[in-house]
mmCIF file with all atom_site columns, C-alpha atoms in Angstrom:
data_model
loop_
_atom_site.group_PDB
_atom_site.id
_atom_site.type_symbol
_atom_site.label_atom_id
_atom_site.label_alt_id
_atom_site.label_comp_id
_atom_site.label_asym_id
_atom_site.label_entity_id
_atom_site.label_seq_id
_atom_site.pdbx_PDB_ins_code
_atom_site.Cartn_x
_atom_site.Cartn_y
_atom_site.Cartn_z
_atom_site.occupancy
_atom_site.B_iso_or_equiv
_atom_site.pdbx_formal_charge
_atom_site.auth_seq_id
_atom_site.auth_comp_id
_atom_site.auth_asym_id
_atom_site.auth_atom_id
_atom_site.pdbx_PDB_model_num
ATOM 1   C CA . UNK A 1 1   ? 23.967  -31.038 -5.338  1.00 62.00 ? 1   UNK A CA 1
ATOM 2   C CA . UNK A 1 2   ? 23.135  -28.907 -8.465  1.00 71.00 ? 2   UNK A CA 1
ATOM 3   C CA . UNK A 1 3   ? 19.874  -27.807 -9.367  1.00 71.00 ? 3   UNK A CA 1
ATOM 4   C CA . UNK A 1 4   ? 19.168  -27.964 -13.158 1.00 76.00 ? 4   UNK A CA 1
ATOM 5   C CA . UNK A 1 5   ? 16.869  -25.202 -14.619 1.00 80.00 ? 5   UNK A CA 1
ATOM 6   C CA . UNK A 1 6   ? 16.191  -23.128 -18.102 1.00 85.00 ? 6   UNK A CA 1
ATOM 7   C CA . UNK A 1 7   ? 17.783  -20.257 -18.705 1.00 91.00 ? 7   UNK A CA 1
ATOM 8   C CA . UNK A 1 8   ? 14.530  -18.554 -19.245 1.00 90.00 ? 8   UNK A CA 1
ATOM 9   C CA . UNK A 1 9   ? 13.753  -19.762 -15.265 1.00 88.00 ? 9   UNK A CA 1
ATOM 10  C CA . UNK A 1 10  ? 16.926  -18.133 -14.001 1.00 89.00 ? 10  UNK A CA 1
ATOM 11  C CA . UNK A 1 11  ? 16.008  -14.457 -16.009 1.00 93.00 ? 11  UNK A CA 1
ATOM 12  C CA . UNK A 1 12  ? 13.134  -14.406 -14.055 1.00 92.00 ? 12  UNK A CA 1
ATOM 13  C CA . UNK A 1 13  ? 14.428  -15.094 -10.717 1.00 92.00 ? 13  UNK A CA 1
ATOM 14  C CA . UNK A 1 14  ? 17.050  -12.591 -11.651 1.00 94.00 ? 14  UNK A CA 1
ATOM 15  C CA . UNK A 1 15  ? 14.493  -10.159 -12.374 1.00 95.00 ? 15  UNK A CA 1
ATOM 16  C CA . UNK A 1 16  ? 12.945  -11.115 -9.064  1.00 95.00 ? 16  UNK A CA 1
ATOM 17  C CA . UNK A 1 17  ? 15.898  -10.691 -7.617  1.00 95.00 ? 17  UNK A CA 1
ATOM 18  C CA . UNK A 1 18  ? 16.764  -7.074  -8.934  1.00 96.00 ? 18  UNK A CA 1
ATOM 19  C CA . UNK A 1 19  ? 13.128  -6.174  -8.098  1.00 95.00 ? 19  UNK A CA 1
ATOM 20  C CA . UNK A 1 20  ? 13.798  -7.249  -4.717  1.00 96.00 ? 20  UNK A CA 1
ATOM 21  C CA . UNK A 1 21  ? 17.313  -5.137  -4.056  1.00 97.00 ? 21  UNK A CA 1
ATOM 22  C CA . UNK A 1 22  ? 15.249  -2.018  -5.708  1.00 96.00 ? 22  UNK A CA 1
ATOM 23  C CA . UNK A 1 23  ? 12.588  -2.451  -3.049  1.00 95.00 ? 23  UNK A CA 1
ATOM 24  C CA . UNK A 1 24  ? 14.467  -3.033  0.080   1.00 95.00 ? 24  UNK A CA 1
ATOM 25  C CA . UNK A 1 25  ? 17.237  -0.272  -1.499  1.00 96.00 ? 25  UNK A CA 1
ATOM 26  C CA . UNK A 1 26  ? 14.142  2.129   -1.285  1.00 95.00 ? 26  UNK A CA 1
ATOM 27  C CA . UNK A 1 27  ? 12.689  0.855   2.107   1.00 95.00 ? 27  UNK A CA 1
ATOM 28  C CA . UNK A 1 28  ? 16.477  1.570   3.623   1.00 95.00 ? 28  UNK A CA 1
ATOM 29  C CA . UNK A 1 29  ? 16.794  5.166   2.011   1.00 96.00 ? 29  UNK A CA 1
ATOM 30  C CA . UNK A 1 30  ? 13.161  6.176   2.302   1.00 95.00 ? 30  UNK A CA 1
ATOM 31  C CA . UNK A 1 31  ? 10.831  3.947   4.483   1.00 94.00 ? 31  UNK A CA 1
ATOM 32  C CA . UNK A 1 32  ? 8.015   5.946   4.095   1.00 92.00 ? 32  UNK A CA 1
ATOM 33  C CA . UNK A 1 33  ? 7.792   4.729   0.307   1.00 94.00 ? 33  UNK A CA 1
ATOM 34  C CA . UNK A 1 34  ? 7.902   1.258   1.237   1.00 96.00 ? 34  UNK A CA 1
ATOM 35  C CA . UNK A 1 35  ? 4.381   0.939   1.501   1.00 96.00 ? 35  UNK A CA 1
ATOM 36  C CA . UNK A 1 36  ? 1.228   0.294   -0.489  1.00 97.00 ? 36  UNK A CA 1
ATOM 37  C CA . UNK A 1 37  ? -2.371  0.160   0.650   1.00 97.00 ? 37  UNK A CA 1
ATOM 38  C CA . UNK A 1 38  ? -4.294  -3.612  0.680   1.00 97.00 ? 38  UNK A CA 1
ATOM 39  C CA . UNK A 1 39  ? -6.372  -2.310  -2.611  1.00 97.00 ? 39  UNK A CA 1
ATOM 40  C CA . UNK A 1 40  ? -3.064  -1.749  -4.904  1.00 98.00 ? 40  UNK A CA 1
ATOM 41  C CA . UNK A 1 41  ? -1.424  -4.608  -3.297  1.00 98.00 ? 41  UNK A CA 1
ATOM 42  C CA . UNK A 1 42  ? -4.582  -6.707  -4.215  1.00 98.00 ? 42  UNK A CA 1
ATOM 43  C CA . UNK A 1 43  ? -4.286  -5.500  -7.789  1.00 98.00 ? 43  UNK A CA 1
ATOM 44  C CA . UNK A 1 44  ? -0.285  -5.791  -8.104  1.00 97.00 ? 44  UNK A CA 1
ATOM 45  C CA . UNK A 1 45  ? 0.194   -8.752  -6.571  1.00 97.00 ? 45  UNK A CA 1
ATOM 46  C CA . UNK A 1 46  ? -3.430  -10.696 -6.557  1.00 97.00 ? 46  UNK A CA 1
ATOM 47  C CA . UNK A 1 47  ? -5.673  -10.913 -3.726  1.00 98.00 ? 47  UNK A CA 1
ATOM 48  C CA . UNK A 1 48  ? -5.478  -14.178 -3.355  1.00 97.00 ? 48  UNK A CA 1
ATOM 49  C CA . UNK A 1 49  ? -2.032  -14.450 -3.395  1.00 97.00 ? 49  UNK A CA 1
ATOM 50  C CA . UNK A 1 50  ? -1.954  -11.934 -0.396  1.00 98.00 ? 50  UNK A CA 1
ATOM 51  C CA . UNK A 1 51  ? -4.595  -13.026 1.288   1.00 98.00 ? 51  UNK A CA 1
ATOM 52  C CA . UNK A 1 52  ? -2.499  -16.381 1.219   1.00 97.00 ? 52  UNK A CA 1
ATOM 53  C CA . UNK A 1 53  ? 0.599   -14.499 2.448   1.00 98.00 ? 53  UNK A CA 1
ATOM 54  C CA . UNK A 1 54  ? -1.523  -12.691 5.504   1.00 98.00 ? 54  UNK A CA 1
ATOM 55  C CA . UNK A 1 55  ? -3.504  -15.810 6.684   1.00 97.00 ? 55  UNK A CA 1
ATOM 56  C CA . UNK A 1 56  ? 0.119   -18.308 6.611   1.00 97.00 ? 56  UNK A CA 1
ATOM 57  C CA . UNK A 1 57  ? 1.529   -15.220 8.514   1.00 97.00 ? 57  UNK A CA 1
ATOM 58  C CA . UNK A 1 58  ? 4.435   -14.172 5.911   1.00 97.00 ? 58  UNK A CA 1
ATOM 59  C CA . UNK A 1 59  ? 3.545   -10.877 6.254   1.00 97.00 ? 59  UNK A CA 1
ATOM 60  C CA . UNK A 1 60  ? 1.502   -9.150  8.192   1.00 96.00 ? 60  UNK A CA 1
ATOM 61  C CA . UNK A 1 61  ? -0.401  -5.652  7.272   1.00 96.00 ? 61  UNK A CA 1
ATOM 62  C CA . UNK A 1 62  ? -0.262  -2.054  9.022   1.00 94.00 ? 62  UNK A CA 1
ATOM 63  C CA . UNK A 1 63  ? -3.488  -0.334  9.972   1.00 93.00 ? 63  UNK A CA 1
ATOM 64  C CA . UNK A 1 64  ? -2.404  3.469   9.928   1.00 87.00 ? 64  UNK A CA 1
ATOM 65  C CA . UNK A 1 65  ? -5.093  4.915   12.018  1.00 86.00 ? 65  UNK A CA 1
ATOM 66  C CA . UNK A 1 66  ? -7.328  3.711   14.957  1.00 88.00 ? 66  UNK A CA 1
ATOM 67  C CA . UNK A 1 67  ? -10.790 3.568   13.014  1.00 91.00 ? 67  UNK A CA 1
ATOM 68  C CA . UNK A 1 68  ? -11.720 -0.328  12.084  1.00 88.00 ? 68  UNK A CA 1
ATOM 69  C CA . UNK A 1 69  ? -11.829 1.113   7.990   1.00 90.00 ? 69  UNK A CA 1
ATOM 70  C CA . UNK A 1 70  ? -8.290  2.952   8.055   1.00 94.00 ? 70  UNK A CA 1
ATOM 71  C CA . UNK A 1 71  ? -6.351  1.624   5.476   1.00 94.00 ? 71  UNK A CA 1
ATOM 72  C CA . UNK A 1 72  ? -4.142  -1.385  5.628   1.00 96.00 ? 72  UNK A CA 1
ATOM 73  C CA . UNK A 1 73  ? -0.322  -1.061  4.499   1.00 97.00 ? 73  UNK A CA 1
ATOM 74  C CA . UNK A 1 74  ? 1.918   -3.817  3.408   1.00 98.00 ? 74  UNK A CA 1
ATOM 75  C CA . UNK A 1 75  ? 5.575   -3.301  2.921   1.00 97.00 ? 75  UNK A CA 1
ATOM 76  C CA . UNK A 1 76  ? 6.852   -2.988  -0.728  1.00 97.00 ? 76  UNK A CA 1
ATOM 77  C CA . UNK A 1 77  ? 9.902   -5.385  -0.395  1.00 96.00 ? 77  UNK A CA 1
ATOM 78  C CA . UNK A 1 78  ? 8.229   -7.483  1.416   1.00 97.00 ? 78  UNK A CA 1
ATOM 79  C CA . UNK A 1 79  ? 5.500   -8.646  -0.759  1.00 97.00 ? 79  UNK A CA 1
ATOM 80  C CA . UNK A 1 80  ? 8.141   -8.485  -3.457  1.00 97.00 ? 80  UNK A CA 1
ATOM 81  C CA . UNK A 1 81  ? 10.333  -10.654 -1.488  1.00 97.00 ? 81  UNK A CA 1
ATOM 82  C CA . UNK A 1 82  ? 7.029   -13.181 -1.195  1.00 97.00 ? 82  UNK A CA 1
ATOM 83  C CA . UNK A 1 83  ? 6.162   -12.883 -4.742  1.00 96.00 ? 83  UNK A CA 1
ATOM 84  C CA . UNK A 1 84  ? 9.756   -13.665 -6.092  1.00 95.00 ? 84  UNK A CA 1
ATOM 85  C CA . UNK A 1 85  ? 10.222  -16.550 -3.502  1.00 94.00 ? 85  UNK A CA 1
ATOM 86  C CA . UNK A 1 86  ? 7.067   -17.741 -4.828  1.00 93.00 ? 86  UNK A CA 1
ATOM 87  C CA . UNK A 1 87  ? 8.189   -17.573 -8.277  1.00 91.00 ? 87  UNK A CA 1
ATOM 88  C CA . UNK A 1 88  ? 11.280  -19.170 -7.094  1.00 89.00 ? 88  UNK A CA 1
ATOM 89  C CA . UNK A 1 89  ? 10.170  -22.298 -5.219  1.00 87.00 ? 89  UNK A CA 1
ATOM 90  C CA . UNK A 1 90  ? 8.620   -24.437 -7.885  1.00 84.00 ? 90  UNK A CA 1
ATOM 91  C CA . UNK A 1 91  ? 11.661  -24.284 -9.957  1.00 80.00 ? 91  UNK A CA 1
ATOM 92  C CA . UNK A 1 92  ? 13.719  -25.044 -6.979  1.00 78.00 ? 92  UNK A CA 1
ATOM 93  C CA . UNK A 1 93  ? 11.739  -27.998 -6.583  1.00 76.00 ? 93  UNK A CA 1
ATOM 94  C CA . UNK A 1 94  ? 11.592  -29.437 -10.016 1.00 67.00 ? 94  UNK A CA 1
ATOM 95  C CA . UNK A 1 95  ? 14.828  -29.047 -10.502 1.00 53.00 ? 95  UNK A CA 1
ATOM 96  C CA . UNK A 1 96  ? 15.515  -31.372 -7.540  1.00 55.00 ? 96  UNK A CA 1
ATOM 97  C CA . UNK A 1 97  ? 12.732  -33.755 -8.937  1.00 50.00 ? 97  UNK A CA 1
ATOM 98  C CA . UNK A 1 98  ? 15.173  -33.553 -12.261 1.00 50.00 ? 98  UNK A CA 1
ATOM 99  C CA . UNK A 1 99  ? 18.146  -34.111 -10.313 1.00 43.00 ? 99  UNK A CA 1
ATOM 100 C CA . UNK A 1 100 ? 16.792  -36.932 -7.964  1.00 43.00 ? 100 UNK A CA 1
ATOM 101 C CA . UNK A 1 101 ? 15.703  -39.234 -11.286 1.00 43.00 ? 101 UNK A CA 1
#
């Protein structure tokens, strides 16, 4: 089965993509940079949108400290991973919709 889309649609899910290597390329060579605290995630990625991620369990944040207020981590390449398989899905899907008809 192939899966019709715009070319514009597959730049951006090769973008995604590339954004995704560069991420999980820096959480194998460095780990300690794959990270970014609940605030900056909120404003990269939307708050809602992570919120969304947290409470259907796709990823799950780190508390680094034992106090109730430490700050919450989330995993670079993960949330990019999320965000492009986000991106990702309703073009999948409409492009089966295009297919089917």
């Amino acid at each position: 089965m192939s899966i019709i889309i715009k070319t514009a649609e597959l730049k951006m899910m090769l973008e995604d993509v590339a954004k995704v290597a560069v991420a999980a390329f820096i959480r194998e060579q460095t780990p300690a940079k794959d990270r970014i605290s609940q605030n900056k995630a909120y404003a990269k990625f939307g708050e809602s949108r992570v919120k969304g991620w947290v409470s259907r369990r796709q990823i799950r944040p780190i508390r680094e400290g034992d106090a109730r207020n430490s700050t919450l981590y989330y995993s670079i390449a993960e949330l990019y991973t999320l965000l492009a398989a986000d991106n990702a899905l309703p073009i999948i899907n409409l492009g089966r919709i295009k297919h089917n008809k």
